[in-house]
Tab-separated table of C-alpha atoms in Angstrom:
chain	number	residue	atom	x	y	z
A	27	MET	CA	0.000	0.000	0.000
A	28	ARG	CA	1.451	3.369	-0.998
A	29	SER	CA	1.563	6.253	1.465
A	30	PHE	CA	-1.152	8.885	1.311
A	31	LEU	CA	0.715	11.503	3.324
A	32	ASN	CA	1.528	13.428	0.162
A	33	ILE	CA	-2.138	14.148	-0.640
A	34	ALA	CA	-3.574	14.684	2.828
A	35	ALA	CA	-2.856	18.403	2.842
A	36	ALA	CA	-4.302	18.848	-0.624
A	37	MET	CA	-7.495	17.041	0.314
A	38	SER	CA	-7.983	19.162	3.438
A	39	LEU	CA	-7.772	22.270	1.270
A	40	LEU	CA	-10.252	20.750	-1.173
A	41	LEU	CA	-12.874	19.919	1.434
A	42	GLY	CA	-12.152	22.358	4.224
A	43	THR	CA	-12.018	21.410	7.878
A	44	THR	CA	-14.476	18.896	9.280
A	45	THR	CA	-17.357	20.400	11.246
A	46	PRO	CA	-17.223	19.068	14.821
A	47	LEU	CA	-20.221	17.331	16.325
A	48	PRO	CA	-22.369	19.723	18.336
A	49	ALA	CA	-22.458	19.261	22.085
A	50	GLU	CA	-25.182	16.879	23.249
A	51	GLU	CA	-28.087	18.431	25.039
A	52	LYS	CA	-28.586	17.879	28.749
A	53	GLY	CA	-31.720	16.449	30.301
A	54	TYR	CA	-32.529	14.383	27.257
A	55	SER	CA	-36.086	13.208	26.657
A	56	CYS	CA	-37.314	11.165	23.741
A	57	LYS	CA	-39.241	13.147	21.156
A	58	ALA	CA	-41.922	11.755	18.875
A	59	PRO	CA	-40.544	9.881	15.867
A	60	PRO	CA	-40.964	11.204	12.328
A	61	ALA	CA	-44.000	9.905	10.459
A	62	PRO	CA	-43.354	6.418	9.064
A	63	VAL	CA	-42.815	6.040	5.318
A	64	THR	CA	-44.739	2.932	4.365
A	65	ALA	CA	-44.462	3.016	0.561
A	66	LEU	CA	-41.688	3.974	-1.821
A	67	ASP	CA	-42.239	4.555	-5.506
A	68	TYR	CA	-39.509	5.874	-7.800
A	69	GLY	CA	-37.647	5.003	-10.967
A	70	SER	CA	-34.012	5.055	-11.967
A	71	ARG	CA	-31.606	7.924	-11.459
A	72	TYR	CA	-30.196	7.251	-14.933
A	73	THR	CA	-31.390	7.885	-18.452
A	74	ASP	CA	-33.038	5.013	-20.292
A	75	GLU	CA	-30.287	5.124	-22.926
A	76	SER	CA	-27.431	4.792	-20.428
A	77	LYS	CA	-26.117	1.259	-20.896
A	78	SER	CA	-23.413	1.843	-18.263
A	79	ARG	CA	-25.973	3.221	-15.774
A	80	SER	CA	-23.838	6.313	-15.364
A	81	ASP	CA	-25.678	9.103	-17.223
A	82	ILE	CA	-27.884	10.924	-14.747
A	83	ASP	CA	-31.441	11.915	-15.622
A	84	GLU	CA	-31.646	15.107	-13.574
A	85	ALA	CA	-35.427	15.126	-13.227
A	86	SER	CA	-35.644	11.473	-12.216
A	87	ASN	CA	-32.672	11.866	-9.873
A	88	ALA	CA	-34.458	14.711	-8.097
A	89	GLU	CA	-37.595	12.562	-7.761
A	90	VAL	CA	-35.584	9.744	-6.176
A	91	ASP	CA	-33.961	12.144	-3.719
A	92	ALA	CA	-37.324	13.650	-2.788
A	93	ALA	CA	-38.885	10.231	-2.191
A	94	LEU	CA	-35.992	9.075	-0.025
A	95	LYS	CA	-35.482	12.317	1.915
A	96	PRO	CA	-37.769	11.494	4.882
A	97	VAL	CA	-36.260	8.007	5.111
A	98	GLU	CA	-32.721	9.356	5.058
A	99	GLN	CA	-33.587	11.962	7.681
A	100	PHE	CA	-35.138	9.317	9.924
A	101	ILE	CA	-32.106	7.029	9.672
A	102	GLY	CA	-29.712	9.931	10.186
A	103	GLU	CA	-31.433	11.082	13.382
A	104	LEU	CA	-31.907	7.527	14.606
A	105	VAL	CA	-28.261	6.590	14.148
A	106	ARG	CA	-27.024	9.817	15.697
A	107	MET	CA	-29.139	8.953	18.745
A	108	SER	CA	-27.885	5.358	18.836
A	109	ASN	CA	-24.279	6.525	18.530
A	110	THR	CA	-24.609	8.770	21.565
A	111	ALA	CA	-26.466	6.078	23.494
A	112	LEU	CA	-23.619	3.673	22.806
A	113	VAL	CA	-20.753	6.040	23.585
A	114	GLU	CA	-22.346	7.419	26.756
A	115	GLY	CA	-24.066	4.237	27.922
A	116	ASP	CA	-27.320	6.191	27.843
A	117	ALA	CA	-30.255	3.824	28.393
A	118	THR	CA	-32.774	6.620	27.811
A	119	ARG	CA	-31.490	7.231	24.302
A	120	ALA	CA	-31.233	3.499	23.646
A	121	GLY	CA	-34.874	3.138	24.625
A	122	CYS	CA	-35.774	6.028	22.352
A	123	VAL	CA	-34.039	4.297	19.442
A	124	LEU	CA	-36.273	1.304	20.063
A	125	ASP	CA	-39.379	3.502	20.404
A	126	TRP	CA	-38.703	5.127	17.043
A	127	LEU	CA	-38.092	1.797	15.358
A	128	ALA	CA	-41.225	0.332	16.923
A	129	ALA	CA	-43.316	3.192	15.543
A	130	TRP	CA	-42.062	2.448	12.047
A	131	ALA	CA	-42.363	-1.316	12.544
A	132	ASP	CA	-45.956	-1.081	13.744
A	133	ALA	CA	-46.812	0.999	10.662
A	134	GLY	CA	-45.199	-1.513	8.308
A	135	ALA	CA	-42.705	1.094	7.112
A	136	LEU	CA	-40.582	0.465	4.020
A	137	THR	CA	-42.446	-2.680	3.043
A	138	ASP	CA	-44.633	-1.417	0.171
A	139	LEU	CA	-41.908	-1.323	-2.471
A	140	LYS	CA	-43.525	-0.420	-5.752
A	141	THR	CA	-40.691	-0.534	-8.295
A	142	LEU	CA	-37.608	-2.503	-9.189
A	143	ASN	CA	-35.371	0.448	-8.351
A	144	VAL	CA	-36.893	0.742	-4.889
A	145	GLN	CA	-36.248	-2.941	-4.217
A	146	LEU	CA	-32.651	-2.536	-5.351
A	147	SER	CA	-31.888	0.499	-3.211
A	148	VAL	CA	-33.852	-0.069	0.009
A	149	PRO	CA	-31.513	-2.727	1.526
A	150	ALA	CA	-28.943	-0.077	2.422
A	151	ARG	CA	-31.666	1.616	4.474
A	152	TYR	CA	-32.494	-1.658	6.230
A	153	ALA	CA	-28.809	-1.895	7.141
A	154	GLY	CA	-28.861	1.524	8.804
A	155	LEU	CA	-31.968	0.664	10.819
A	156	ALA	CA	-30.509	-2.629	12.029
A	157	MET	CA	-27.216	-0.973	12.956
A	158	ALA	CA	-29.074	1.475	15.195
A	159	LEU	CA	-30.847	-1.356	17.021
A	160	LEU	CA	-27.610	-3.313	17.415
A	161	GLN	CA	-26.055	-0.278	19.074
A	162	ALA	CA	-29.006	0.075	21.421
A	163	ASP	CA	-28.562	-3.616	22.242
A	164	VAL	CA	-25.019	-2.927	23.452
A	165	VAL	CA	-26.408	-0.407	25.945
A	166	GLY	CA	-29.039	-2.941	27.042
A	167	GLY	CA	-32.216	-2.638	29.081
A	168	LEU	CA	-34.535	-2.636	26.054
A	169	ASP	CA	-38.195	-3.601	26.283
A	170	GLY	CA	-38.289	-7.221	25.104
A	171	GLU	CA	-41.773	-7.213	23.603
A	172	LYS	CA	-41.171	-4.013	21.700
A	173	ARG	CA	-37.828	-5.249	20.433
A	174	ALA	CA	-39.500	-8.468	19.244
A	175	ARG	CA	-41.949	-6.435	17.135
A	176	VAL	CA	-39.111	-4.510	15.540
A	177	LEU	CA	-37.144	-7.676	14.908
A	178	ALA	CA	-40.129	-9.359	13.248
A	179	TRP	CA	-40.537	-6.342	10.940
A	180	LEU	CA	-36.875	-6.264	9.962
A	181	LYS	CA	-36.724	-10.025	9.408
A	182	GLN	CA	-39.807	-9.937	7.196
A	183	ALA	CA	-38.231	-7.142	5.173
A	184	ALA	CA	-34.986	-9.115	4.980
A	185	GLY	CA	-36.816	-12.238	3.837
A	186	ASP	CA	-38.459	-10.318	1.011
A	187	MET	CA	-35.097	-8.780	0.122
A	188	VAL	CA	-33.420	-12.190	-0.086
A	189	ALA	CA	-36.176	-13.576	-2.276
A	190	PHE	CA	-35.919	-10.584	-4.596
A	191	PHE	CA	-32.148	-10.765	-5.018
A	192	ASP	CA	-32.199	-14.519	-5.458
A	193	SER	CA	-34.883	-14.605	-8.132
A	194	GLU	CA	-35.845	-11.190	-9.514
A	195	ALA	CA	-32.901	-8.803	-9.410
A	196	PRO	CA	-31.232	-8.035	-12.756
A	197	PRO	CA	-28.065	-10.094	-13.408
A	198	ASN	CA	-25.566	-7.322	-12.657
A	199	ALA	CA	-27.467	-5.927	-9.679
A	200	SER	CA	-27.589	-9.399	-8.153
A	201	LYS	CA	-23.807	-9.355	-7.737
A	202	ASN	CA	-22.608	-5.745	-7.731
A	203	ASN	CA	-22.550	-3.003	-5.079
A	204	LEU	CA	-26.312	-3.349	-4.588
A	205	ARG	CA	-25.849	-6.989	-3.573
A	206	ALA	CA	-23.048	-5.947	-1.225
A	207	TRP	CA	-25.454	-3.584	0.552
A	208	ALA	CA	-28.113	-6.291	0.685
A	209	GLY	CA	-25.496	-8.592	2.216
A	210	LEU	CA	-24.692	-5.973	4.838
A	211	ALA	CA	-28.392	-5.628	5.668
A	212	ALA	CA	-28.682	-9.408	6.031
A	213	ALA	CA	-25.598	-9.486	8.267
A	214	ALA	CA	-26.884	-6.677	10.497
A	215	ILE	CA	-30.416	-8.048	10.797
A	216	GLY	CA	-29.063	-11.566	11.244
A	217	ARG	CA	-26.858	-10.408	14.106
A	218	LEU	CA	-29.927	-9.128	15.962
A	219	ASP	CA	-30.845	-12.670	16.994
A	220	GLY	CA	-28.229	-14.896	15.381
A	221	GLU	CA	-30.528	-15.918	12.512
A	222	ARG	CA	-28.384	-18.516	10.723
A	223	ALA	CA	-30.160	-18.367	7.353
A	224	LEU	CA	-29.677	-14.604	7.081
A	225	LEU	CA	-26.067	-14.764	8.229
A	226	ASP	CA	-25.333	-17.499	5.707
A	227	TRP	CA	-26.932	-15.438	2.940
A	228	ALA	CA	-24.806	-12.498	4.021
A	229	LYS	CA	-21.668	-14.636	3.674
A	230	THR	CA	-22.780	-15.850	0.249
A	231	SER	CA	-23.427	-12.258	-0.815
A	232	PHE	CA	-20.049	-11.135	0.501
A	233	GLU	CA	-18.229	-13.749	-1.548
A	234	LEU	CA	-20.404	-13.257	-4.627
A	235	VAL	CA	-19.245	-9.647	-4.781
A	236	ALA	CA	-15.728	-9.815	-3.331
A	237	CYS	CA	-14.504	-12.902	-5.162
A	238	GLN	CA	-15.046	-11.197	-8.527
A	239	ALA	CA	-12.262	-8.704	-7.855
A	240	SER	CA	-9.263	-8.739	-10.143
A	241	GLU	CA	-5.785	-9.279	-8.738
A	242	ASN	CA	-5.367	-5.531	-8.311
A	243	GLY	CA	-8.629	-5.270	-6.339
A	244	ALA	CA	-10.824	-3.668	-8.997
A	245	LEU	CA	-14.436	-4.863	-9.027
A	246	PRO	CA	-15.338	-5.554	-12.674
A	247	LEU	CA	-19.029	-4.684	-12.512
A	248	GLU	CA	-18.183	-1.330	-10.933
A	249	MET	CA	-15.456	-0.704	-13.511
A	250	ASN	CA	-18.184	-0.873	-16.180
A	251	ARG	CA	-19.819	2.286	-14.802
A	252	ALA	CA	-17.979	4.716	-17.102
A	253	ASP	CA	-17.000	7.979	-15.345
A	254	LYS	CA	-18.613	6.803	-12.094
A	255	ALA	CA	-16.612	3.572	-11.850
A	256	LEU	CA	-14.498	4.762	-8.920
A	257	ASN	CA	-17.564	6.098	-7.145
A	258	TYR	CA	-19.194	2.671	-7.351
A	259	GLN	CA	-15.985	0.864	-6.398
A	260	LEU	CA	-16.065	2.894	-3.184
A	261	HIS	CA	-19.795	2.263	-2.800
A	262	ALA	CA	-19.188	-1.495	-2.936
A	263	THR	CA	-16.124	-1.484	-0.705
A	264	ALA	CA	-17.952	0.115	2.233
A	265	PRO	CA	-20.569	-2.600	2.926
A	266	LEU	CA	-18.032	-5.379	2.298
A	267	VAL	CA	-15.668	-4.078	4.984
A	268	VAL	CA	-18.391	-3.566	7.596
A	269	ALA	CA	-20.087	-6.880	6.791
A	270	ALA	CA	-16.757	-8.618	7.466
A	271	ASP	CA	-16.796	-7.177	10.996
A	272	LEU	CA	-20.403	-8.221	11.596
A	273	LEU	CA	-19.760	-11.756	10.376
A	274	ALA	CA	-16.535	-12.266	12.336
A	275	ALA	CA	-18.422	-13.313	15.482
A	276	THR	CA	-19.963	-16.192	13.525
A	277	GLY	CA	-16.496	-17.615	12.864
A	278	TYR	CA	-16.337	-16.240	9.323
A	279	ASP	CA	-13.114	-14.474	8.285
A	280	GLY	CA	-13.999	-12.073	5.502
A	281	TYR	CA	-10.388	-10.971	5.186
A	282	ALA	CA	-9.286	-14.539	4.442
A	283	ALA	CA	-12.138	-15.297	2.022
A	284	CYS	CA	-11.381	-15.419	-1.692
A	285	ASP	CA	-7.627	-15.487	-1.019
A	286	GLY	CA	-7.700	-12.138	0.728
A	287	LYS	CA	-9.669	-10.218	-1.894
A	288	LEU	CA	-11.231	-7.803	0.625
A	289	ALA	CA	-7.888	-6.222	1.492
A	290	GLN	CA	-7.063	-5.983	-2.223
A	291	ILE	CA	-10.404	-4.295	-2.948
A	292	ALA	CA	-9.854	-1.770	-0.158
A	293	ALA	CA	-6.280	-1.097	-1.230
A	294	PHE	CA	-7.298	-0.494	-4.835
A	295	SER	CA	-10.090	1.866	-3.741
A	296	LEU	CA	-7.634	3.983	-1.780
A	297	ARG	CA	-4.945	3.927	-4.464
A	298	ALA	CA	-7.527	5.048	-6.992
A	299	LEU	CA	-8.577	7.981	-4.828
A	300	ASP	CA	-4.943	9.068	-4.914
A	301	ASP	CA	-4.711	8.428	-8.659
A	302	PRO	CA	-8.110	8.104	-10.394
A	303	ALA	CA	-6.286	7.461	-13.661
A	304	LEU	CA	-5.927	3.867	-12.430
A	305	VAL	CA	-9.666	3.508	-12.919
A	306	GLU	CA	-9.735	5.586	-16.088
A	307	THR	CA	-7.354	3.070	-17.639
A	308	ILE	CA	-9.791	0.253	-16.887
A	309	SER	CA	-13.117	1.996	-17.533
A	310	GLY	CA	-11.968	4.035	-20.507
A	311	LYS	CA	-13.509	7.181	-19.017
A	312	GLU	CA	-12.095	10.066	-17.024
A	313	GLN	CA	-13.556	9.778	-13.539
A	314	THR	CA	-15.863	12.258	-11.820
A	315	PHE	CA	-13.133	12.856	-9.246
A	316	GLN	CA	-10.862	13.996	-12.092
A	317	THR	CA	-13.374	16.193	-13.892
A	318	GLY	CA	-14.513	18.046	-10.774
A	319	LYS	CA	-18.054	16.681	-10.874
A	320	GLN	CA	-17.420	14.972	-7.542
A	321	GLU	CA	-15.230	15.589	-4.510
A	322	ILE	CA	-14.094	13.161	-1.852
A	323	GLU	CA	-16.396	13.424	1.163
A	324	PRO	CA	-15.910	11.933	4.642
A	325	PHE	CA	-18.832	9.502	4.328
A	326	MET	CA	-17.073	7.851	1.374
A	327	LEU	CA	-14.221	6.884	3.699
A	328	ALA	CA	-16.123	5.742	6.798
A	329	TRP	CA	-15.211	2.108	6.071
A	330	VAL	CA	-11.525	2.964	6.490
A	331	GLU	CA	-11.910	3.036	10.297
A	332	PRO	CA	-12.720	-0.705	10.604
A	333	LEU	CA	-10.200	-1.459	7.856
A	334	LEU	CA	-7.414	0.186	9.859
A	335	ARG	CA	-8.157	-1.996	12.875
A	336	HIS	CA	-7.456	-5.052	10.726
A	337	HIS	CA	-4.680	-3.585	8.576
A	338	PRO	CA	-2.954	-0.709	10.390
A	339	ASP	CA	-1.237	1.663	7.973
A	340	ALA	CA	0.291	4.964	9.068
A	341	GLY	CA	-0.025	6.499	5.621
A	342	ILE	CA	-3.740	5.726	5.290
A	343	ASP	CA	-4.353	6.869	8.857
A	344	ALA	CA	-2.677	10.191	8.099
A	345	PHE	CA	-4.673	10.568	4.889
A	346	VAL	CA	-8.077	10.102	6.516
A	347	GLU	CA	-7.203	12.249	9.543
A	348	ASP	CA	-8.150	15.399	7.672
A	349	PHE	CA	-11.557	13.920	6.854
A	350	ARG	CA	-12.429	12.716	10.356
A	351	PRO	CA	-14.874	12.157	11.878
A	352	LEU	CA	-15.766	9.522	9.264
A	353	SER	CA	-19.486	8.919	9.399
A	354	HIS	CA	-21.992	7.031	7.247
A	355	ALA	CA	-25.442	6.385	8.729
A	356	LYS	CA	-25.987	3.144	6.836
A	357	LEU	CA	-22.682	1.764	8.123
A	358	GLY	CA	-23.599	2.551	11.726
A	359	GLY	CA	-22.912	6.264	11.954
A	360	ASN	CA	-19.785	7.969	13.219
A	361	LEU	CA	-17.283	5.121	12.967
A	362	THR	CA	-14.465	7.353	14.204
A	363	ARG	CA	-16.381	8.029	17.408
A	364	LEU	CA	-17.609	4.473	17.900
A	365	GLY	CA	-14.344	2.552	17.468
A	366	ASP	CA	-14.721	-1.236	17.467
A	367	TRP	CA	-18.324	-1.152	18.651
A	368	ILE	CA	-19.327	-4.373	16.879
A	369	ALA	CA	-17.039	-6.349	19.181
A	370	LYS	CA	-19.188	-5.192	22.110
A	371	LEU	CA	-22.402	-6.798	20.849
A	372	PRO	CA	-24.048	-9.239	23.264
A	373	ALA	CA	-23.155	-12.884	22.696
A	374	SER	CA	-26.786	-13.652	21.858
A	375	ASN	CA	-26.393	-11.516	18.732
A	376	SER	CA	-23.560	-13.583	17.277
């Protein structure tokens, strides 16, 4: 792995300093949850003519963002609350996480999925919800009956997700970054009660995606995404790295699977951020990070925190320092703040 010290300063100038987390309020009390979103209905972000699924349809993209906005806001607030509950051992916040999830579970939220594109993209949201509950579990003291209702909702959603990816998802989507996110959702929901079928499906999904990687760590289906190839390489790397942590307690070593492909995938992703021309050579297109259409943002690097615990590297650590805190709600939130939180999960969740 090459050193990233030489670009850290440049990246900090590009993005500016990271905004610190605001101080937590005192005398916390649980507020009412946002209104549940029961149905989702949207099309593709891309134009119908885009064979590489890389040419954005601006109007459709805006419709997707509008449909998902209340879901994203809910997950963002929920995970922020679960992060603080975990770090501070705050049972009140942990209970509030469960209350919010129960409100959405009782309403059957995110289960009326009206289009193919909704079914492809919703698993990442399931992952974020399950991560929040797992963090509340670490704090403990949750209402058992209420937790059982939430678990039943998430497992039903996961069952439908598995059936969709196994039999209905398009060929590429069934084994690209979308499958990696579905695998992460299965791993997170499976860890809630040790559900073997879900955990096994998560392992299968992990290998289906990771084992495709070339010797240099490039994921071929992501490399087919024209100028967004690097963006989707990063988008696939994130759930693979976090799923490996979730599955470790089951005796599965994601870093050893496929002759160590996970480390190669992560290494290539980071090398390509330093030199996007590596991806341009493969995809045949100048990348969005080269053309200025896209900038590196901290959420894109949240997976580096768990990676560094497995593969310490001073150069990578120095590179990401200027982007910290590294936070991605669907990966569990502020992974800089949380450290190795997955290792703290109760034994019953493994």
